[in-house]
XYZ file of C-alpha atoms in Angstrom:
634
model
C 0.000 0.000 0.000
C 1.176 3.532 -0.481
C 1.954 5.017 2.907
C 0.342 8.351 2.434
C -1.580 10.680 4.453
C -5.018 9.402 4.008
C -4.277 6.299 6.020
C -4.829 8.200 9.216
C -7.786 9.942 7.681
C -9.364 6.566 7.334
C -8.895 6.030 11.026
C -10.470 9.259 12.213
C -14.061 8.589 13.048
C -16.149 11.694 12.826
C -19.788 11.882 13.862
C -21.066 10.046 10.836
C -19.645 7.997 8.016
C -21.378 10.310 5.561
C -19.203 13.282 6.413
C -16.016 11.297 6.006
C -16.925 9.751 2.676
C -16.418 12.852 0.466
C -13.136 13.540 2.244
C -11.921 9.967 1.687
C -12.993 10.072 -1.974
C -10.967 13.268 -2.444
C -7.933 11.778 -0.681
C -8.208 8.616 -2.803
C -8.143 10.773 -5.961
C -4.755 12.144 -4.927
C -3.113 8.926 -3.891
C -4.759 6.039 -5.689
C -5.422 7.553 -9.093
C -2.278 9.610 -9.714
C -0.525 7.006 -11.853
C -3.508 6.006 -13.985
C -4.610 9.656 -14.217
C -1.408 10.839 -15.885
C -1.418 8.188 -18.658
C -3.452 10.354 -21.107
C -0.368 12.548 -21.568
C 1.399 9.798 -23.533
C -0.713 6.627 -23.939
C -2.736 7.391 -27.078
C 0.227 9.117 -28.725
C 2.362 5.991 -28.256
C -0.313 3.747 -29.804
C 0.218 5.495 -33.158
C 3.769 6.771 -33.040
C 5.680 4.131 -31.059
C 6.184 2.018 -34.187
C 5.474 2.427 -37.862
C 2.760 -0.190 -38.080
C -0.409 1.849 -37.579
C -1.583 4.601 -39.895
C -3.480 7.520 -38.360
C -6.646 6.557 -40.256
C -10.239 6.858 -38.949
C -10.763 3.060 -38.724
C -7.575 2.689 -36.650
C -8.454 5.636 -34.392
C -11.858 4.069 -33.660
C -10.219 0.697 -33.083
C -7.593 1.970 -30.636
C -10.133 4.109 -28.710
C -12.388 1.071 -28.442
C -9.479 -0.997 -27.056
C -8.660 1.757 -24.556
C -12.266 2.027 -23.352
C -12.701 -1.742 -22.922
C -9.282 -2.106 -21.247
C -10.400 0.430 -18.610
C -13.706 -1.410 -18.138
C -12.328 -4.970 -17.982
C -9.024 -4.463 -16.136
C -9.942 -1.695 -13.701
C -13.742 -1.672 -13.290
C -14.263 -5.438 -13.381
C -11.002 -7.129 -12.401
C -9.689 -4.794 -9.708
C -12.743 -2.960 -8.390
C -15.165 -5.900 -8.528
C -13.129 -9.100 -8.148
C -9.625 -8.654 -6.734
C -10.617 -6.170 -4.044
C -12.634 -8.910 -2.364
C -9.306 -10.523 -1.518
C -8.464 -8.272 1.417
C -6.151 -9.357 4.225
C -8.086 -7.846 7.164
C -8.868 -4.913 4.917
C -5.327 -4.513 3.556
C -4.514 -5.112 -0.091
C -1.429 -5.376 -2.251
C 0.635 -8.287 -3.475
C 2.405 -9.047 -0.173
C -0.917 -9.014 1.702
C -2.200 -11.435 -0.939
C 0.822 -13.727 -0.483
C 0.385 -13.594 3.313
C -3.226 -14.801 2.902
C -1.845 -18.076 1.557
C 0.211 -18.373 4.761
C 3.139 -19.961 2.910
C 6.082 -19.179 5.202
C 6.325 -22.527 6.984
C 5.420 -24.840 4.098
C 7.529 -27.510 2.421
C 9.728 -26.285 -0.412
C 8.027 -28.574 -2.899
C 4.477 -27.566 -1.975
C 2.182 -25.486 -4.150
C 1.902 -22.765 -1.507
C 5.686 -22.340 -1.445
C 5.774 -21.929 -5.228
C 2.938 -19.397 -5.007
C 4.923 -17.507 -2.350
C 7.929 -17.341 -4.695
C 5.656 -16.124 -7.497
C 4.195 -13.434 -5.217
C 7.620 -12.288 -4.022
C 8.751 -12.002 -7.633
C 5.611 -9.909 -8.252
C 6.618 -7.680 -5.335
C 10.147 -7.362 -6.766
C 8.640 -6.262 -10.105
C 7.029 -3.292 -8.356
C 10.497 -1.871 -7.687
C 10.989 -1.548 -11.445
C 7.669 0.263 -11.619
C 8.801 2.494 -8.730
C 11.698 3.805 -10.798
C 10.002 4.023 -14.222
C 6.767 5.752 -13.149
C 8.390 8.953 -11.814
C 10.735 9.093 -14.817
C 8.126 8.667 -17.579
C 5.405 10.756 -15.876
C 7.442 13.868 -15.100
C 9.320 13.657 -18.420
C 6.071 13.437 -20.427
C 4.671 16.470 -18.566
C 7.726 18.644 -19.220
C 7.759 17.606 -22.911
C 4.597 19.707 -23.232
C 6.919 22.729 -23.311
C 8.180 21.555 -26.710
C 4.651 21.968 -28.089
C 4.769 25.649 -27.107
C 8.125 26.188 -28.773
C 10.919 23.883 -29.985
C 13.373 26.209 -28.205
C 12.641 24.274 -24.971
C 13.832 20.913 -26.385
C 17.399 20.954 -24.946
C 16.064 21.861 -21.473
C 13.446 19.090 -21.093
C 15.789 16.508 -19.522
C 17.577 18.942 -17.137
C 14.228 20.384 -15.888
C 12.886 16.835 -15.352
C 15.971 15.828 -13.345
C 15.728 18.960 -11.185
C 12.081 18.183 -10.343
C 12.863 14.529 -9.534
C 15.806 15.447 -7.287
C 13.518 17.836 -5.403
C 10.882 15.113 -5.048
C 13.331 12.598 -3.527
C 14.876 15.230 -1.242
C 11.540 16.062 0.402
C 10.763 12.418 1.204
C 12.417 12.603 4.607
C 9.980 15.317 5.685
C 7.119 12.867 5.271
C 4.189 13.324 2.924
C 1.748 14.851 5.409
C 2.678 18.404 4.430
C 2.219 17.797 0.700
C -0.473 15.169 1.126
C -3.230 17.616 1.943
C -2.766 19.182 -1.520
C -2.870 15.893 -3.410
C -6.656 15.451 -3.544
C -7.574 19.019 -4.578
C -4.826 19.164 -7.263
C -5.974 15.846 -8.757
C -9.594 17.035 -8.617
C -8.571 20.030 -10.775
C -6.527 17.703 -13.027
C -9.365 15.244 -13.703
C -11.786 18.148 -14.265
C -9.340 19.626 -16.796
C -9.005 16.221 -18.540
C -12.796 15.981 -18.820
C -13.274 19.565 -20.066
C -10.511 19.387 -22.686
C -11.866 16.074 -23.939
C -15.510 17.177 -23.982
C -14.698 20.385 -25.892
C -12.925 18.342 -28.545
C -15.685 15.691 -28.764
C -18.348 18.394 -29.359
C -16.494 19.273 -32.578
C -16.515 15.598 -33.700
C -19.274 13.689 -31.891
C -18.914 10.750 -34.321
C -15.888 9.606 -32.289
C -18.269 8.217 -29.645
C -19.034 5.343 -32.021
C -15.777 3.799 -30.717
C -17.621 2.760 -27.530
C -18.854 -0.168 -29.617
C -16.437 -3.126 -29.131
C -17.003 -4.158 -32.764
C -14.438 -1.472 -33.705
C -11.788 -3.212 -31.590
C -12.561 -6.528 -33.298
C -12.379 -4.971 -36.776
C -9.100 -3.308 -35.813
C -7.544 -6.723 -35.084
C -9.023 -8.210 -38.269
C -7.582 -5.390 -40.388
C -4.134 -5.034 -38.809
C -3.164 -8.529 -37.629
C 0.206 -8.607 -35.846
C 0.524 -4.833 -35.850
C -2.675 -4.686 -33.768
C -1.116 -7.037 -31.234
C 1.904 -4.678 -30.879
C -0.520 -1.821 -30.260
C -1.949 -3.724 -27.263
C 1.403 -3.138 -25.542
C 0.857 0.632 -25.753
C -2.891 0.449 -25.005
C -1.796 -1.231 -21.776
C -0.293 2.112 -20.680
C -3.838 3.330 -19.925
C -4.245 0.790 -17.091
C -0.791 1.004 -15.488
C -1.491 2.157 -11.959
C -4.312 -0.351 -11.591
C -2.394 -2.306 -8.949
C -2.258 0.877 -6.820
C -6.037 0.683 -6.302
C -5.643 -2.691 -4.661
C -2.505 -1.789 -2.729
C -4.199 1.280 -1.193
C -7.386 -0.477 -0.262
C -6.478 -0.531 3.443
C -6.083 3.241 3.628
C -9.446 4.227 2.260
C -11.691 1.194 2.196
C -13.266 -0.059 -1.002
C -16.222 2.352 -1.185
C -14.362 5.694 -1.588
C -12.051 4.116 -4.195
C -15.051 2.846 -6.186
C -16.988 6.127 -5.912
C -13.968 8.159 -7.062
C -13.456 5.833 -10.035
C -16.999 5.615 -11.350
C -17.927 9.167 -10.332
C -14.975 11.082 -11.757
C -11.840 9.230 -12.857
C -13.351 6.853 -15.437
C -15.561 9.509 -17.127
C -12.666 12.010 -17.196
C -10.234 9.480 -18.731
C -12.730 8.296 -21.358
C -13.652 11.878 -22.334
C -9.989 12.806 -22.617
C -8.918 9.818 -24.724
C -11.917 10.242 -27.000
C -11.230 13.977 -27.250
C -7.654 13.251 -28.363
C -9.068 10.782 -30.900
C -11.518 13.408 -32.223
C -8.631 15.828 -32.729
C -6.609 13.192 -34.596
C -9.576 12.459 -36.897
C -9.487 16.104 -37.929
C -5.715 16.497 -38.017
C -3.766 13.223 -38.466
C -0.332 14.905 -38.231
C -0.454 15.809 -34.544
C 2.513 14.552 -32.537
C 1.260 15.500 -29.048
C -2.539 15.131 -29.194
C -2.868 15.644 -25.438
C -1.301 19.111 -25.425
C -2.750 20.097 -28.816
C -6.253 19.932 -27.297
C -5.444 22.935 -25.104
C -6.229 26.429 -26.421
C -3.024 28.419 -27.029
C -3.508 30.518 -23.863
C -3.974 27.356 -21.807
C -0.823 25.480 -22.825
C 1.594 26.715 -20.132
C -0.996 26.351 -17.327
C -1.688 22.814 -18.601
C 2.038 21.933 -18.552
C 2.218 23.284 -14.986
C -0.832 21.287 -13.899
C 0.481 18.145 -15.645
C 3.803 18.558 -13.818
C 2.026 18.765 -10.431
C -0.133 15.754 -11.292
C 2.885 13.652 -12.347
C 4.803 14.596 -9.188
C 1.791 13.411 -7.162
C 1.651 10.160 -9.167
C 5.368 9.649 -8.518
C 4.944 10.360 -4.807
C 2.266 7.696 -4.508
C 4.516 5.133 -6.214
C 7.538 6.010 -4.028
C 5.451 5.694 -0.853
C 4.200 2.379 -2.190
C 7.759 1.105 -2.579
C 8.524 2.180 1.021
C 5.490 0.264 2.335
C 6.326 -2.787 0.258
C 9.897 -2.762 1.583
C 8.724 -2.563 5.186
C 6.354 -5.497 4.677
C 9.191 -7.551 3.141
C 11.494 -6.693 6.094
C 8.790 -7.575 8.650
C 8.160 -10.931 6.986
C 11.890 -11.738 7.012
C 12.407 -11.477 3.246
C 14.920 -8.590 3.414
C 17.503 -7.470 5.989
C 16.399 -5.005 8.694
C 16.580 -1.475 7.297
C 16.467 1.904 8.964
C 12.747 2.787 8.755
C 11.811 6.283 9.907
C 8.244 7.086 10.977
C 7.483 10.541 9.598
C 4.104 10.979 11.242
C 2.898 10.319 14.769
C -0.742 9.860 13.821
C -0.334 7.773 10.736
C 1.475 4.499 10.885
C 1.556 4.312 7.087
C 3.862 7.301 6.724
C 7.412 6.103 6.626
C 10.688 6.992 4.999
C 13.458 4.482 4.231
C 16.675 6.398 3.454
C 18.527 3.543 1.704
C 15.582 2.778 -0.598
C 14.991 6.479 -1.309
C 18.534 7.118 -2.567
C 18.628 3.934 -4.662
C 15.293 4.908 -6.261
C 16.566 8.423 -6.922
C 19.762 7.237 -8.651
C 17.829 4.663 -10.720
C 15.117 7.140 -11.765
C 17.574 9.840 -12.847
C 19.648 7.203 -14.647
C 16.527 6.221 -16.622
C 15.773 9.834 -17.609
C 19.342 10.328 -18.854
C 19.607 6.872 -20.430
C 16.281 6.853 -22.292
C 16.020 10.602 -22.895
C 12.326 10.792 -23.853
C 8.985 9.512 -22.607
C 8.492 7.600 -25.884
C 11.675 5.601 -25.295
C 10.644 5.002 -21.677
C 7.191 3.830 -22.769
C 9.038 0.926 -24.403
C 10.395 -0.134 -21.002
C 7.144 0.562 -19.185
C 4.418 -2.029 -19.033
C 6.424 -5.268 -19.001
C 6.717 -5.318 -15.203
C 3.176 -4.100 -14.559
C 1.547 -6.527 -17.009
C 3.491 -9.434 -15.478
C 2.453 -8.250 -12.037
C -1.207 -8.243 -13.085
C -0.906 -11.849 -14.302
C 0.587 -12.850 -10.924
C -2.175 -10.992 -9.017
C -4.874 -12.868 -10.957
C -3.232 -16.250 -10.230
C -2.796 -15.526 -6.501
C -6.335 -14.135 -6.173
C -7.668 -17.357 -7.722
C -5.932 -19.518 -5.095
C -7.108 -17.205 -2.309
C -10.708 -17.365 -3.578
C -10.311 -21.134 -3.710
C -9.436 -21.152 -0.004
C -12.504 -19.064 0.855
C -14.900 -21.712 -0.378
C -16.008 -19.757 -3.400
C -17.383 -22.341 -5.775
C -14.242 -23.569 -7.571
C -16.106 -23.398 -10.887
C -17.038 -19.759 -10.480
C -13.544 -18.782 -9.282
C -12.031 -20.776 -12.148
C -14.214 -19.207 -14.843
C -13.610 -15.656 -13.592
C -9.845 -16.268 -13.271
C -9.676 -17.841 -16.749
C -11.437 -14.879 -18.408
C -9.247 -12.341 -16.588
C -6.099 -14.362 -17.358
C -6.867 -14.300 -21.082
C -6.922 -10.481 -20.962
C -3.857 -10.270 -18.679
C -1.844 -12.702 -20.806
C -2.760 -10.858 -24.028
C -1.383 -7.617 -22.534
C 1.660 -9.419 -21.123
C 2.362 -11.086 -24.473
C 2.135 -7.755 -26.304
C 4.481 -6.171 -23.762
C 7.071 -8.943 -24.208
C 7.906 -7.411 -27.588
C 9.203 -4.392 -25.662
C 11.915 -6.407 -23.890
C 14.702 -5.620 -26.408
C 13.775 -1.887 -26.405
C 14.111 -1.399 -22.651
C 11.619 -3.844 -21.153
C 14.647 -5.861 -20.000
C 15.358 -3.175 -17.386
C 12.449 -3.778 -14.937
C 12.847 -7.554 -15.399
C 16.579 -7.395 -14.593
C 15.934 -5.170 -11.559
C 13.193 -7.521 -10.304
C 15.443 -10.563 -10.770
C 18.231 -8.889 -8.768
C 15.895 -7.972 -5.878
C 14.292 -11.423 -5.916
C 17.775 -12.979 -5.763
C 18.705 -10.789 -2.769
C 15.500 -11.899 -1.011
C 16.259 -15.574 -1.690
C 19.860 -15.201 -0.485
C 18.727 -13.477 2.715
C 16.086 -16.130 3.439
C 18.497 -19.033 2.817
C 21.285 -17.370 4.826
C 19.009 -16.909 7.849
C 18.101 -20.610 7.652
C 21.778 -21.608 7.666
C 22.573 -19.317 10.610
C 19.609 -20.671 12.568
C 20.740 -24.241 11.899
C 24.287 -23.443 13.073
C 23.071 -21.757 16.251
C 20.869 -24.711 17.161
C 23.570 -27.296 16.546
C 25.521 -27.000 19.772
C 22.766 -26.296 22.325
C 20.851 -28.494 24.779
C 17.071 -28.555 25.347
C 15.938 -25.618 27.501
C 14.178 -27.828 30.100
C 17.422 -29.741 30.756
C 19.343 -26.476 31.051
C 16.942 -24.989 33.633
C 16.723 -28.267 35.586
C 20.504 -28.598 35.614
C 21.213 -25.106 36.982
C 23.152 -25.207 40.263
C 21.126 -23.724 43.080
C 24.227 -21.830 44.090
C 24.573 -20.268 40.620
C 25.121 -16.665 41.563
C 21.883 -14.664 40.989
C 21.863 -10.869 40.958
C 19.001 -8.335 41.179
C 17.023 -7.173 38.169
C 15.942 -8.729 34.873
C 17.938 -10.012 31.917
C 16.052 -9.951 28.645
C 17.450 -12.230 25.925
C 16.227 -11.589 22.372
C 15.904 -15.076 20.895
C 13.785 -17.324 18.710
C 11.232 -19.514 20.466
C 12.656 -22.978 19.803
C 12.812 -25.716 22.457
C 16.622 -25.349 22.633
C 18.587 -23.144 24.996
C 19.434 -19.789 23.354
C 23.174 -19.810 22.462
C 23.542 -16.303 23.938
C 22.301 -17.468 27.323
C 24.914 -20.282 27.423
C 27.547 -17.860 26.158
C 26.656 -15.338 28.863
C 26.648 -17.910 31.681
C 29.927 -19.436 30.507
C 31.721 -16.083 30.475
C 30.091 -14.104 33.291
C 29.076 -16.939 35.635
C 26.076 -14.973 36.967
C 22.374 -14.881 36.165
C 19.762 -12.237 36.953
C 16.910 -13.135 39.291
C 14.484 -12.871 36.412
C 15.534 -14.178 32.987
C 13.135 -13.279 30.170
C 13.470 -15.079 26.840
C 11.844 -12.647 24.407
C 10.726 -13.504 20.879
C 9.161 -11.066 18.428
C 6.867 -12.541 15.775
C 5.475 -10.927 12.662
C 2.087 -12.462 11.865
C 0.479 -12.910 8.442
C -2.040 -10.151 9.212
C -1.559 -6.381 8.780
C -2.200 -5.536 12.451
C -2.360 -7.395 15.755
C -4.505 -5.653 18.415
C -2.718 -4.686 21.654
C -4.837 -7.116 23.682
C -3.319 -10.014 21.725
C 0.185 -8.572 21.627
C 1.794 -10.674 24.385
C 1.971 -14.316 25.508
C 3.729 -15.200 28.769
C 4.882 -18.641 29.906
C 6.540 -19.298 33.280
C 9.373 -21.818 32.850
C 10.244 -21.979 36.580
C 13.369 -20.924 38.557
C 12.984 -17.290 37.484
C 12.830 -18.069 33.748
C 9.965 -16.602 31.719
C 9.239 -16.901 28.022
C 7.572 -13.834 26.453
C 6.277 -13.782 22.893
C 5.320 -10.496 21.223
C 3.089 -10.526 18.142
C 2.987 -7.747 15.537
C 1.308 -7.421 12.131
C 3.380 -6.918 8.986
C 2.235 -3.285 8.756
C 3.150 -2.426 12.366
C 6.333 -0.998 13.858
C 7.907 -3.177 16.550
C 8.614 -1.382 19.817
C 9.817 -3.753 22.534
C 10.089 -1.328 25.517
C 6.531 -0.064 24.960
C 5.236 -3.660 24.867
C 7.129 -4.567 28.063
C 5.690 -1.565 29.927
C 2.278 -3.198 29.532
C 3.564 -6.593 30.699
C 2.171 -6.036 34.210
C -1.349 -6.163 32.753
C -0.513 -9.684 31.577
C 0.823 -10.641 35.013
C 4.567 -10.068 34.542
C 6.492 -7.373 36.410
C 9.460 -5.946 34.550
C 11.320 -2.910 35.843
C 12.826 -1.516 32.654
C 15.168 0.704 34.692
C 16.693 -2.415 36.263
C 16.723 -4.568 33.128
C 19.505 -5.441 30.734
C 18.862 -6.544 27.152
C 21.200 -9.173 25.729
C 21.465 -9.173 21.959
C 23.583 -11.486 19.811
C 26.023 -9.910 17.404
C 26.744 -12.564 14.810
C 29.988 -12.411 12.857
C 29.546 -14.594 9.801
C 32.487 -16.487 8.350
C 31.761 -17.810 4.841
C 33.474 -21.168 4.338
C 33.386 -23.930 1.742
C 33.620 -26.601 4.422
C 29.973 -26.529 5.444
C 27.086 -27.392 3.145
C 25.125 -24.252 2.368
C 25.274 -21.780 -0.491
C 27.939 -21.005 -3.072
C 30.802 -19.147 -1.354
C 30.076 -15.910 -3.271
C 26.445 -16.016 -2.142
C 27.606 -16.588 1.438
C 29.823 -13.514 1.120
C 26.872 -11.533 -0.247
C 24.749 -12.694 2.698
C 27.507 -11.748 5.178
C 27.685 -8.302 3.547
C 23.880 -7.825 3.825
C 24.010 -8.983 7.433
C 26.806 -6.538 8.367
C 24.904 -3.657 6.819
C 21.491 -4.519 8.233
C 20.051 -2.182 10.825
C 21.041 -3.162 14.379
C 18.423 -5.195 16.240
C 18.512 -2.604 19.033
C 17.501 0.192 16.661
C 14.953 -1.943 14.851
C 13.172 -2.994 18.047
C 13.592 0.505 19.581
C 15.617 -0.785 22.538
C 17.477 2.008 24.412
C 21.176 1.453 23.541
C 22.382 2.228 27.088
C 20.528 -0.849 28.405
C 22.008 -3.294 25.870
C 24.849 -5.806 26.189
C 25.932 -7.241 22.839
C 27.418 -10.729 22.877
C 29.577 -11.509 19.872
C 29.242 -14.962 18.331
C 31.236 -16.208 15.344
C 29.320 -18.456 12.990
C 30.720 -20.407 10.071
C 28.229 -20.724 7.213
């Protein structure tokens, strides 16, 4: 989900739902529909000018408009807003929430659920490619409007775009709350402008509305054959941003997202595309039909508005990448990263410095490398269309688990898959022209996730090798083992074995605190765990207590805060008199133990060294921590 400002809006209950609904619809316009709302700047243009196959002839214009209209209806209105949004994980959406619904983390590696998890994680990795291409193509296409005013601007398009993008990434650390309040109103103006420009153009050529008839799309394929299939890859640009609707479901609820779509976004997009088509019927030589619709006095204001709209679209995608990264970290698929909360009210507002700078470098690299929005359109779409295929497959298996009739789920999934696979197939032709980029990026991130997961397994296996069962350890403690006042809190996993750190500590220091707490933090497969179910306490005898803390994959873990409430669960912990013991593993890659290739082990050791410290991640005050170093051969 995109961690923007409306997530806390959704949590503020005012006197009646009715008063909140218009506000939530407005907020959804700004965050959910930014990406899909900026496609008219380049989508129709690319359908005719991206390759030489399609002549700007009336029959082709009707055919392409018909394809655009039905793509919006089938992919967005039916697939996402009607079917996929039923697959909520406690109200949260998005591909990781969908994967978590299948609860695949503890399954056998050969099982179907494990394969579906891998598919879903690859889908999540694909969204990183989208997170770098969307800001690049959107802002670049907006600034290219200046060339319509005068060719003198041409050499400045790329530098202006880069300046805007740098500014956008620099303000991320402030949080989006400040800018977020403007998102909805700006996008309201944007969609109104799209509708007005389109309507004015359609009035001149009302015959263009005939393209609503799907027969034109069928005739288009009959007349153009393979060339028509290539065009599908550019028609797909009108639905990129569809996955954002599902990812943001948890922030707004389904109703405001649906009302905003059917009430404003869909009519505005259809009017605008058809208006561009009407203009092209009259004047087939236009190169920028979107900007040519504007009256001459309105061109600069339109470029300004388009720039604001594309910055908002980019912001939503960047926030989405932050949220996705946090979910992956929480579920143990990526190393712990420094995650900064930028808002006290809204949990969804976060900033991840490492991810922000990598995104910034990648996005600017794309602008310089590809140089124009037309070239970028060739790279755009491959990742998103593949992601949509994966979403359909996962949603089918989730529906299957919810006792939908398998026939119904199967029929719906089959129909949607035909559409998804047609778009994906058409986009595959873009791979040589730049579509390789998001696929390569996704493969690299997926590989890092796999290496991290496998490395953690190997470390866990090593740590468990030389320990005895915990019961035997507690039973075998000498009564005269020297006990001192206060509590020792060992961060550990909740296996039946004795934590290596505890043995290590006793061996070296030969003392134990009166109260020894073995603390494990779990991330559940749900977005949020209520405070009442946060803690489980088990008395192991002789001053040993096992405490398990449960968090959702959208929640921040804060151990001291949880322990302050321990007394309500019947456990007294004086945090002023407590010491936290945390293991500091030094990994030694070696070829002597079975595991991964040595270079992958080195990569894992590097990721581990650079991961955020457990103390910072769990918000443990550093002055109360003792780190115990352990060397582990992997």
